[in-house]
Amino acid sequence: MNLRSKLAIAFAGVGAAAAILVGVLSYQAASQRIDAELDRSLLTTSAEVAAGATQVLAPSPVTRGPDDDDHDEAQPMVAQAINPDGTVRPIGGRRVHLDVGDADRALAATGSLGDRRYWELTAGRDDYRVITVALGPGRGAVQLGIDVDESRHVLSELATRITGVSALVLVVAALAGWLLARQITRRLVRLTDVTELVSDGRLDDVAVPTGGRDEVGRLATSFDRMLGRLADARADQDRLVQDAAHELRTPLTSLRTNASVLRRFAELTPDARGRLLDDVDGETRELTHLVDELVELATRRYEAEEPATVELGEVAEHAAERVRRRSGGAITVETDASVVTGQAKALERAVSNLLENAVKFAPDDPIEVVVRDGRVQVLDRGPGIGDADAARVFDRFHRADAARGLPGSGLGLAIVRDIALAHGGTVFAEPRPGGGAVVGFTVGADLLLPNSHPGHVDG
């Protein structure tokens, strides 16, 4: 059963339950009101009959047929007196004998004035509501009955009408529920169709039915954004695979060539052997470094780190110290008291990648790291960055013309960009006055905490 049918049944059930409840309560209220009116009429008439006003029982002149017996609808009452000794004497009204029980004889013999009891009686084809009222000790009692068939008929018609109205309400509620369910679920059905298309692997040519400010509209909008991100991630993944295949082809081709040369290793001169082994070792390291960065970029392992309070100056100093040990270059660090909420290891990796990139282009020149107000920049005196490369330097596997013959995977600055974006910041690359380049990233202002100590310089 689909959601539309469930909602329609639910609407019909609620409407029917409400109609039945109102009908039952209305029937009970009407029945109680009629019974109360009958009892009041019996009590009033019995008092008049006890006072001798028997004219209240006189039949009205009306034409009756031969089969009507004494059942004049204008005279539905019958009255009789019960003597203290228990004998019964008719007073007037219909010629119907009302049964006298022990309780009635007790009221006639010993009942106090006004004592009474109500009960019901079936005499022939008619039902009666009967009251027995004591006239006082030794004075007997008056017994009065009233035909309740008309009242029962009214209640029966009321029950029939309530049943009909309840059935009508059920049908109307079911129809209204179906129409409302159709209106409510229309966008959900369309959204379900879209999700089924997505589950089949289609992302690019799927139109999500957005619109509206209710929960369904918000769900569609969120799903549309999620679908857009999935499409972007899929396209990004495709580009990564294609670029990785292109970049891996070069070292693999070189290794395959060197492997074929190794088959004639004994024929090579010692100098050629050394160059061959150095080439194999270098290509292997490059391939290992490329695979490591591909895995890190694809899995985004740095995003799994829990955010904490991080001093950017300490992060820059740790990264500079590690790159100094690897390269032996001169790196100075100038920092302020920038403290951010972020991932320390990821930020240190970003600074390290910037420094390794600078060392690659300017291995013999001093490199500077400057940290100011959540902005980290690395300055070198290398060949600089051309206008054509400035906009693409952070793209995956992008290589400037000056870097074609240099080692590297082409992924280091792409990782810097991802880390900066994860911290609400941006990346930048621009020429340095006097020659060289300034490359770095910023951290989002909402993650920057108040400064706690003055800056310093580390050589």
mmCIF file with all atom_site columns, C-alpha atoms in Angstrom, residues 74-231:
data_model
loop_
_atom_site.group_PDB
_atom_site.id
_atom_site.type_symbol
_atom_site.label_atom_id
_atom_site.label_alt_id
_atom_site.label_comp_id
_atom_site.label_asym_id
_atom_site.label_entity_id
_atom_site.label_seq_id
_atom_site.pdbx_PDB_ins_code
_atom_site.Cartn_x
_atom_site.Cartn_y
_atom_site.Cartn_z
_atom_site.occupancy
_atom_site.B_iso_or_equiv
_atom_site.pdbx_formal_charge
_atom_site.auth_seq_id
_atom_site.auth_comp_id
_atom_site.auth_asym_id
_atom_site.auth_atom_id
_atom_site.pdbx_PDB_model_num
ATOM 1   C CA . ALA A 1 74  ? -54.056 11.143 21.273  1.00 0.00 ? 74  ALA A CA 1
ATOM 2   C CA . GLN A 1 75  ? -54.470 9.167  24.493  1.00 0.00 ? 75  GLN A CA 1
ATOM 3   C CA . PRO A 1 76  ? -51.343 7.082  25.153  1.00 0.00 ? 76  PRO A CA 1
ATOM 4   C CA . MET A 1 77  ? -51.892 6.748  28.936  1.00 0.00 ? 77  MET A CA 1
ATOM 5   C CA . VAL A 1 78  ? -53.481 4.285  31.278  1.00 0.00 ? 78  VAL A CA 1
ATOM 6   C CA . ALA A 1 79  ? -54.106 4.756  35.023  1.00 0.00 ? 79  ALA A CA 1
ATOM 7   C CA . GLN A 1 80  ? -55.243 2.551  37.895  1.00 0.00 ? 80  GLN A CA 1
ATOM 8   C CA . ALA A 1 81  ? -55.439 2.802  41.667  1.00 0.00 ? 81  ALA A CA 1
ATOM 9   C CA . ILE A 1 82  ? -53.929 0.250  44.024  1.00 0.00 ? 82  ILE A CA 1
ATOM 10  C CA . ASN A 1 83  ? -55.802 -0.103 47.305  1.00 0.00 ? 83  ASN A CA 1
ATOM 11  C CA . PRO A 1 84  ? -53.936 -0.712 50.591  1.00 0.00 ? 84  PRO A CA 1
ATOM 12  C CA . ASP A 1 85  ? -55.075 -4.335 50.504  1.00 0.00 ? 85  ASP A CA 1
ATOM 13  C CA . GLY A 1 86  ? -53.506 -4.799 47.053  1.00 0.00 ? 86  GLY A CA 1
ATOM 14  C CA . THR A 1 87  ? -56.634 -4.801 44.935  1.00 0.00 ? 87  THR A CA 1
ATOM 15  C CA . VAL A 1 88  ? -56.583 -2.795 41.713  1.00 0.00 ? 88  VAL A CA 1
ATOM 16  C CA . ARG A 1 89  ? -59.197 -0.345 40.411  1.00 0.00 ? 89  ARG A CA 1
ATOM 17  C CA . PRO A 1 90  ? -59.013 1.194  36.895  1.00 0.00 ? 90  PRO A CA 1
ATOM 18  C CA . ILE A 1 91  ? -59.139 4.983  36.834  1.00 0.00 ? 91  ILE A CA 1
ATOM 19  C CA . GLY A 1 92  ? -59.103 5.851  33.130  1.00 0.00 ? 92  GLY A CA 1
ATOM 20  C CA . GLY A 1 93  ? -57.209 5.954  29.946  1.00 0.00 ? 93  GLY A CA 1
ATOM 21  C CA . ARG A 1 94  ? -56.605 2.925  27.802  1.00 0.00 ? 94  ARG A CA 1
ATOM 22  C CA . ARG A 1 95  ? -58.209 -0.326 28.775  1.00 0.00 ? 95  ARG A CA 1
ATOM 23  C CA . VAL A 1 96  ? -54.895 -1.978 29.552  1.00 0.00 ? 96  VAL A CA 1
ATOM 24  C CA . HIS A 1 97  ? -54.097 -3.904 32.692  1.00 0.00 ? 97  HIS A CA 1
ATOM 25  C CA . LEU A 1 98  ? -50.867 -2.861 34.342  1.00 0.00 ? 98  LEU A CA 1
ATOM 26  C CA . ASP A 1 99  ? -49.142 -5.611 36.275  1.00 0.00 ? 99  ASP A CA 1
ATOM 27  C CA . VAL A 1 100 ? -48.844 -4.989 39.986  1.00 0.00 ? 100 VAL A CA 1
ATOM 28  C CA . GLY A 1 101 ? -45.826 -6.396 41.706  1.00 0.00 ? 101 GLY A CA 1
ATOM 29  C CA . ASP A 1 102 ? -44.878 -6.852 45.355  1.00 0.00 ? 102 ASP A CA 1
ATOM 30  C CA . ALA A 1 103 ? -42.977 -3.561 45.315  1.00 0.00 ? 103 ALA A CA 1
ATOM 31  C CA . ASP A 1 104 ? -46.084 -1.737 44.081  1.00 0.00 ? 104 ASP A CA 1
ATOM 32  C CA . ARG A 1 105 ? -48.301 -3.341 46.764  1.00 0.00 ? 105 ARG A CA 1
ATOM 33  C CA . ALA A 1 106 ? -45.747 -2.397 49.416  1.00 0.00 ? 106 ALA A CA 1
ATOM 34  C CA . LEU A 1 107 ? -45.891 1.244  48.278  1.00 0.00 ? 107 LEU A CA 1
ATOM 35  C CA . ALA A 1 108 ? -49.714 1.138  48.416  1.00 0.00 ? 108 ALA A CA 1
ATOM 36  C CA . ALA A 1 109 ? -49.776 -0.430 51.891  1.00 0.00 ? 109 ALA A CA 1
ATOM 37  C CA . THR A 1 110 ? -46.929 1.298  53.741  1.00 0.00 ? 110 THR A CA 1
ATOM 38  C CA . GLY A 1 111 ? -45.337 3.840  51.384  1.00 0.00 ? 111 GLY A CA 1
ATOM 39  C CA . SER A 1 112 ? -44.902 7.426  52.454  1.00 0.00 ? 112 SER A CA 1
ATOM 40  C CA . LEU A 1 113 ? -46.544 10.196 50.467  1.00 0.00 ? 113 LEU A CA 1
ATOM 41  C CA . GLY A 1 114 ? -44.570 10.754 47.266  1.00 0.00 ? 114 GLY A CA 1
ATOM 42  C CA . ASP A 1 115 ? -42.608 7.505  47.323  1.00 0.00 ? 115 ASP A CA 1
ATOM 43  C CA . ARG A 1 116 ? -42.403 6.176  43.766  1.00 0.00 ? 116 ARG A CA 1
ATOM 44  C CA . ARG A 1 117 ? -40.783 3.697  41.472  1.00 0.00 ? 117 ARG A CA 1
ATOM 45  C CA . TYR A 1 118 ? -40.357 3.601  37.687  1.00 0.00 ? 118 TYR A CA 1
ATOM 46  C CA . TRP A 1 119 ? -40.346 0.491  35.591  1.00 0.00 ? 119 TRP A CA 1
ATOM 47  C CA . GLU A 1 120 ? -41.190 -0.685 32.087  1.00 0.00 ? 120 GLU A CA 1
ATOM 48  C CA . LEU A 1 121 ? -43.906 -2.993 30.867  1.00 0.00 ? 121 LEU A CA 1
ATOM 49  C CA . THR A 1 122 ? -44.888 -4.645 27.632  1.00 0.00 ? 122 THR A CA 1
ATOM 50  C CA . ALA A 1 123 ? -48.622 -5.110 27.237  1.00 0.00 ? 123 ALA A CA 1
ATOM 51  C CA . GLY A 1 124 ? -49.778 -6.618 24.004  1.00 0.00 ? 124 GLY A CA 1
ATOM 52  C CA . ARG A 1 125 ? -47.989 -4.869 21.162  1.00 0.00 ? 125 ARG A CA 1
ATOM 53  C CA . ASP A 1 126 ? -47.157 -1.728 23.146  1.00 0.00 ? 126 ASP A CA 1
ATOM 54  C CA . ASP A 1 127 ? -44.355 -0.804 25.520  1.00 0.00 ? 127 ASP A CA 1
ATOM 55  C CA . TYR A 1 128 ? -45.137 1.346  28.539  1.00 0.00 ? 128 TYR A CA 1
ATOM 56  C CA . ARG A 1 129 ? -43.160 3.404  30.984  1.00 0.00 ? 129 ARG A CA 1
ATOM 57  C CA . VAL A 1 130 ? -44.883 2.955  34.346  1.00 0.00 ? 130 VAL A CA 1
ATOM 58  C CA . ILE A 1 131 ? -44.754 4.929  37.595  1.00 0.00 ? 131 ILE A CA 1
ATOM 59  C CA . THR A 1 132 ? -46.216 3.838  40.924  1.00 0.00 ? 132 THR A CA 1
ATOM 60  C CA . VAL A 1 133 ? -46.653 6.711  43.438  1.00 0.00 ? 133 VAL A CA 1
ATOM 61  C CA . ALA A 1 134 ? -47.638 6.125  47.086  1.00 0.00 ? 134 ALA A CA 1
ATOM 62  C CA . LEU A 1 135 ? -50.425 8.330  48.482  1.00 0.00 ? 135 LEU A CA 1
ATOM 63  C CA . GLY A 1 136 ? -49.470 7.805  52.114  1.00 0.00 ? 136 GLY A CA 1
ATOM 64  C CA . PRO A 1 137 ? -49.815 5.051  54.729  1.00 0.00 ? 137 PRO A CA 1
ATOM 65  C CA . GLY A 1 138 ? -53.161 3.342  54.406  1.00 0.00 ? 138 GLY A CA 1
ATOM 66  C CA . ARG A 1 139 ? -54.236 5.390  51.365  1.00 0.00 ? 139 ARG A CA 1
ATOM 67  C CA . GLY A 1 140 ? -52.989 3.135  48.581  1.00 0.00 ? 140 GLY A CA 1
ATOM 68  C CA . ALA A 1 141 ? -51.094 4.235  45.453  1.00 0.00 ? 141 ALA A CA 1
ATOM 69  C CA . VAL A 1 142 ? -51.631 5.512  41.960  1.00 0.00 ? 142 VAL A CA 1
ATOM 70  C CA . GLN A 1 143 ? -50.140 3.634  39.029  1.00 0.00 ? 143 GLN A CA 1
ATOM 71  C CA . LEU A 1 144 ? -49.777 5.409  35.693  1.00 0.00 ? 144 LEU A CA 1
ATOM 72  C CA . GLY A 1 145 ? -48.347 4.112  32.430  1.00 0.00 ? 145 GLY A CA 1
ATOM 73  C CA . ILE A 1 146 ? -47.513 5.935  29.199  1.00 0.00 ? 146 ILE A CA 1
ATOM 74  C CA . ASP A 1 147 ? -47.036 4.388  25.777  1.00 0.00 ? 147 ASP A CA 1
ATOM 75  C CA . VAL A 1 148 ? -43.379 4.864  24.720  1.00 0.00 ? 148 VAL A CA 1
ATOM 76  C CA . ASP A 1 149 ? -43.645 3.361  21.229  1.00 0.00 ? 149 ASP A CA 1
ATOM 77  C CA . GLU A 1 150 ? -43.648 6.796  19.632  1.00 0.00 ? 150 GLU A CA 1
ATOM 78  C CA . SER A 1 151 ? -40.555 7.776  21.587  1.00 0.00 ? 151 SER A CA 1
ATOM 79  C CA . ARG A 1 152 ? -38.837 4.554  20.571  1.00 0.00 ? 152 ARG A CA 1
ATOM 80  C CA . HIS A 1 153 ? -39.841 5.270  16.982  1.00 0.00 ? 153 HIS A CA 1
ATOM 81  C CA . VAL A 1 154 ? -38.294 8.744  17.192  1.00 0.00 ? 154 VAL A CA 1
ATOM 82  C CA . LEU A 1 155 ? -35.093 7.295  18.644  1.00 0.00 ? 155 LEU A CA 1
ATOM 83  C CA . SER A 1 156 ? -35.034 4.626  15.940  1.00 0.00 ? 156 SER A CA 1
ATOM 84  C CA . GLU A 1 157 ? -35.333 7.269  13.217  1.00 0.00 ? 157 GLU A CA 1
ATOM 85  C CA . LEU A 1 158 ? -32.599 9.266  14.946  1.00 0.00 ? 158 LEU A CA 1
ATOM 86  C CA . ALA A 1 159 ? -30.323 6.210  14.984  1.00 0.00 ? 159 ALA A CA 1
ATOM 87  C CA . THR A 1 160 ? -31.035 5.596  11.293  1.00 0.00 ? 160 THR A CA 1
ATOM 88  C CA . ARG A 1 161 ? -30.217 9.178  10.408  1.00 0.00 ? 161 ARG A CA 1
ATOM 89  C CA . ILE A 1 162 ? -27.024 9.108  12.505  1.00 0.00 ? 162 ILE A CA 1
ATOM 90  C CA . THR A 1 163 ? -25.968 5.918  10.748  1.00 0.00 ? 163 THR A CA 1
ATOM 91  C CA . GLY A 1 164 ? -26.640 7.464  7.348   1.00 0.00 ? 164 GLY A CA 1
ATOM 92  C CA . VAL A 1 165 ? -24.785 10.650 8.247   1.00 0.00 ? 165 VAL A CA 1
ATOM 93  C CA . SER A 1 166 ? -21.847 8.612  9.565   1.00 0.00 ? 166 SER A CA 1
ATOM 94  C CA . ALA A 1 167 ? -21.712 6.625  6.330   1.00 0.00 ? 167 ALA A CA 1
ATOM 95  C CA . LEU A 1 168 ? -21.876 9.855  4.314   1.00 0.00 ? 168 LEU A CA 1
ATOM 96  C CA . VAL A 1 169 ? -19.120 11.384 6.424   1.00 0.00 ? 169 VAL A CA 1
ATOM 97  C CA . LEU A 1 170 ? -17.031 8.252  5.871   1.00 0.00 ? 170 LEU A CA 1
ATOM 98  C CA . VAL A 1 171 ? -17.400 8.565  2.093   1.00 0.00 ? 171 VAL A CA 1
ATOM 99  C CA . VAL A 1 172 ? -16.742 12.318 2.093   1.00 0.00 ? 172 VAL A CA 1
ATOM 100 C CA . ALA A 1 173 ? -13.742 11.907 4.421   1.00 0.00 ? 173 ALA A CA 1
ATOM 101 C CA . ALA A 1 174 ? -12.335 9.154  2.213   1.00 0.00 ? 174 ALA A CA 1
ATOM 102 C CA . LEU A 1 175 ? -12.730 11.308 -0.896  1.00 0.00 ? 175 LEU A CA 1
ATOM 103 C CA . ALA A 1 176 ? -11.315 14.391 0.822   1.00 0.00 ? 176 ALA A CA 1
ATOM 104 C CA . GLY A 1 177 ? -8.481  12.296 2.252   1.00 0.00 ? 177 GLY A CA 1
ATOM 105 C CA . TRP A 1 178 ? -7.646  10.913 -1.161  1.00 0.00 ? 178 TRP A CA 1
ATOM 106 C CA . LEU A 1 179 ? -7.624  14.392 -2.710  1.00 0.00 ? 179 LEU A CA 1
ATOM 107 C CA . LEU A 1 180 ? -5.524  15.817 0.108   1.00 0.00 ? 180 LEU A CA 1
ATOM 108 C CA . ALA A 1 181 ? -3.180  12.826 0.051   1.00 0.00 ? 181 ALA A CA 1
ATOM 109 C CA . ARG A 1 182 ? -2.794  13.243 -3.704  1.00 0.00 ? 182 ARG A CA 1
ATOM 110 C CA . GLN A 1 183 ? -1.940  16.903 -3.232  1.00 0.00 ? 183 GLN A CA 1
ATOM 111 C CA . ILE A 1 184 ? 0.442   16.222 -0.362  1.00 0.00 ? 184 ILE A CA 1
ATOM 112 C CA . THR A 1 185 ? 2.223   13.265 -1.919  1.00 0.00 ? 185 THR A CA 1
ATOM 113 C CA . ARG A 1 186 ? 2.440   14.594 -5.468  1.00 0.00 ? 186 ARG A CA 1
ATOM 114 C CA . ARG A 1 187 ? 5.859   16.153 -4.906  1.00 0.00 ? 187 ARG A CA 1
ATOM 115 C CA . LEU A 1 188 ? 6.931   13.180 -2.813  1.00 0.00 ? 188 LEU A CA 1
ATOM 116 C CA . VAL A 1 189 ? 6.064   10.846 -5.690  1.00 0.00 ? 189 VAL A CA 1
ATOM 117 C CA . ARG A 1 190 ? 8.109   12.967 -8.081  1.00 0.00 ? 190 ARG A CA 1
ATOM 118 C CA . LEU A 1 191 ? 10.965  13.088 -5.583  1.00 0.00 ? 191 LEU A CA 1
ATOM 119 C CA . THR A 1 192 ? 10.779  9.306  -5.210  1.00 0.00 ? 192 THR A CA 1
ATOM 120 C CA . ASP A 1 193 ? 11.024  8.925  -8.984  1.00 0.00 ? 193 ASP A CA 1
ATOM 121 C CA . VAL A 1 194 ? 14.145  11.096 -8.917  1.00 0.00 ? 194 VAL A CA 1
ATOM 122 C CA . THR A 1 195 ? 15.746  9.034  -6.150  1.00 0.00 ? 195 THR A CA 1
ATOM 123 C CA . GLU A 1 196 ? 15.070  5.865  -8.122  1.00 0.00 ? 196 GLU A CA 1
ATOM 124 C CA . LEU A 1 197 ? 16.829  7.394  -11.117 1.00 0.00 ? 197 LEU A CA 1
ATOM 125 C CA . VAL A 1 198 ? 19.748  8.363  -8.879  1.00 0.00 ? 198 VAL A CA 1
ATOM 126 C CA . SER A 1 199 ? 19.893  4.848  -7.454  1.00 0.00 ? 199 SER A CA 1
ATOM 127 C CA . ASP A 1 200 ? 20.289  3.617  -11.031 1.00 0.00 ? 200 ASP A CA 1
ATOM 128 C CA . GLY A 1 201 ? 23.432  5.731  -11.359 1.00 0.00 ? 201 GLY A CA 1
ATOM 129 C CA . ARG A 1 202 ? 22.070  8.832  -13.093 1.00 0.00 ? 202 ARG A CA 1
ATOM 130 C CA . LEU A 1 203 ? 23.292  12.117 -11.599 1.00 0.00 ? 203 LEU A CA 1
ATOM 131 C CA . ASP A 1 204 ? 23.882  14.682 -14.319 1.00 0.00 ? 204 ASP A CA 1
ATOM 132 C CA . ASP A 1 205 ? 20.557  14.819 -16.180 1.00 0.00 ? 205 ASP A CA 1
ATOM 133 C CA . VAL A 1 206 ? 18.189  14.463 -13.218 1.00 0.00 ? 206 VAL A CA 1
ATOM 134 C CA . ALA A 1 207 ? 15.934  17.442 -12.409 1.00 0.00 ? 207 ALA A CA 1
ATOM 135 C CA . VAL A 1 208 ? 14.800  17.615 -8.789  1.00 0.00 ? 208 VAL A CA 1
ATOM 136 C CA . PRO A 1 209 ? 11.300  19.135 -8.327  1.00 0.00 ? 209 PRO A CA 1
ATOM 137 C CA . THR A 1 210 ? 12.092  21.912 -5.841  1.00 0.00 ? 210 THR A CA 1
ATOM 138 C CA . GLY A 1 211 ? 9.794   24.636 -4.572  1.00 0.00 ? 211 GLY A CA 1
ATOM 139 C CA . GLY A 1 212 ? 7.710   25.341 -1.501  1.00 0.00 ? 212 GLY A CA 1
ATOM 140 C CA . ARG A 1 213 ? 8.657   26.173 2.058   1.00 0.00 ? 213 ARG A CA 1
ATOM 141 C CA . ASP A 1 214 ? 7.122   23.158 3.760   1.00 0.00 ? 214 ASP A CA 1
ATOM 142 C CA . GLU A 1 215 ? 8.962   20.017 4.825   1.00 0.00 ? 215 GLU A CA 1
ATOM 143 C CA . VAL A 1 216 ? 8.642   18.463 1.359   1.00 0.00 ? 216 VAL A CA 1
ATOM 144 C CA . GLY A 1 217 ? 10.049  21.590 -0.270  1.00 0.00 ? 217 GLY A CA 1
ATOM 145 C CA . ARG A 1 218 ? 12.935  21.712 2.184   1.00 0.00 ? 218 ARG A CA 1
ATOM 146 C CA . LEU A 1 219 ? 13.600  18.017 1.586   1.00 0.00 ? 219 LEU A CA 1
ATOM 147 C CA . ALA A 1 220 ? 13.626  18.528 -2.188  1.00 0.00 ? 220 ALA A CA 1
ATOM 148 C CA . THR A 1 221 ? 15.956  21.529 -1.888  1.00 0.00 ? 221 THR A CA 1
ATOM 149 C CA . SER A 1 222 ? 18.332  19.628 0.395   1.00 0.00 ? 222 SER A CA 1
ATOM 150 C CA . PHE A 1 223 ? 18.247  16.621 -1.928  1.00 0.00 ? 223 PHE A CA 1
ATOM 151 C CA . ASP A 1 224 ? 18.966  18.867 -4.912  1.00 0.00 ? 224 ASP A CA 1
ATOM 152 C CA . ARG A 1 225 ? 22.002  20.331 -3.129  1.00 0.00 ? 225 ARG A CA 1
ATOM 153 C CA . MET A 1 226 ? 23.156  16.865 -2.118  1.00 0.00 ? 226 MET A CA 1
ATOM 154 C CA . LEU A 1 227 ? 22.715  15.623 -5.682  1.00 0.00 ? 227 LEU A CA 1
ATOM 155 C CA . GLY A 1 228 ? 24.727  18.563 -6.964  1.00 0.00 ? 228 GLY A CA 1
ATOM 156 C CA . ARG A 1 229 ? 27.523  17.774 -4.541  1.00 0.00 ? 229 ARG A CA 1
ATOM 157 C CA . LEU A 1 230 ? 27.420  14.112 -5.550  1.00 0.00 ? 230 LEU A CA 1
ATOM 158 C CA . ALA A 1 231 ? 27.654  15.091 -9.215  1.00 0.00 ? 231 ALA A CA 1
#
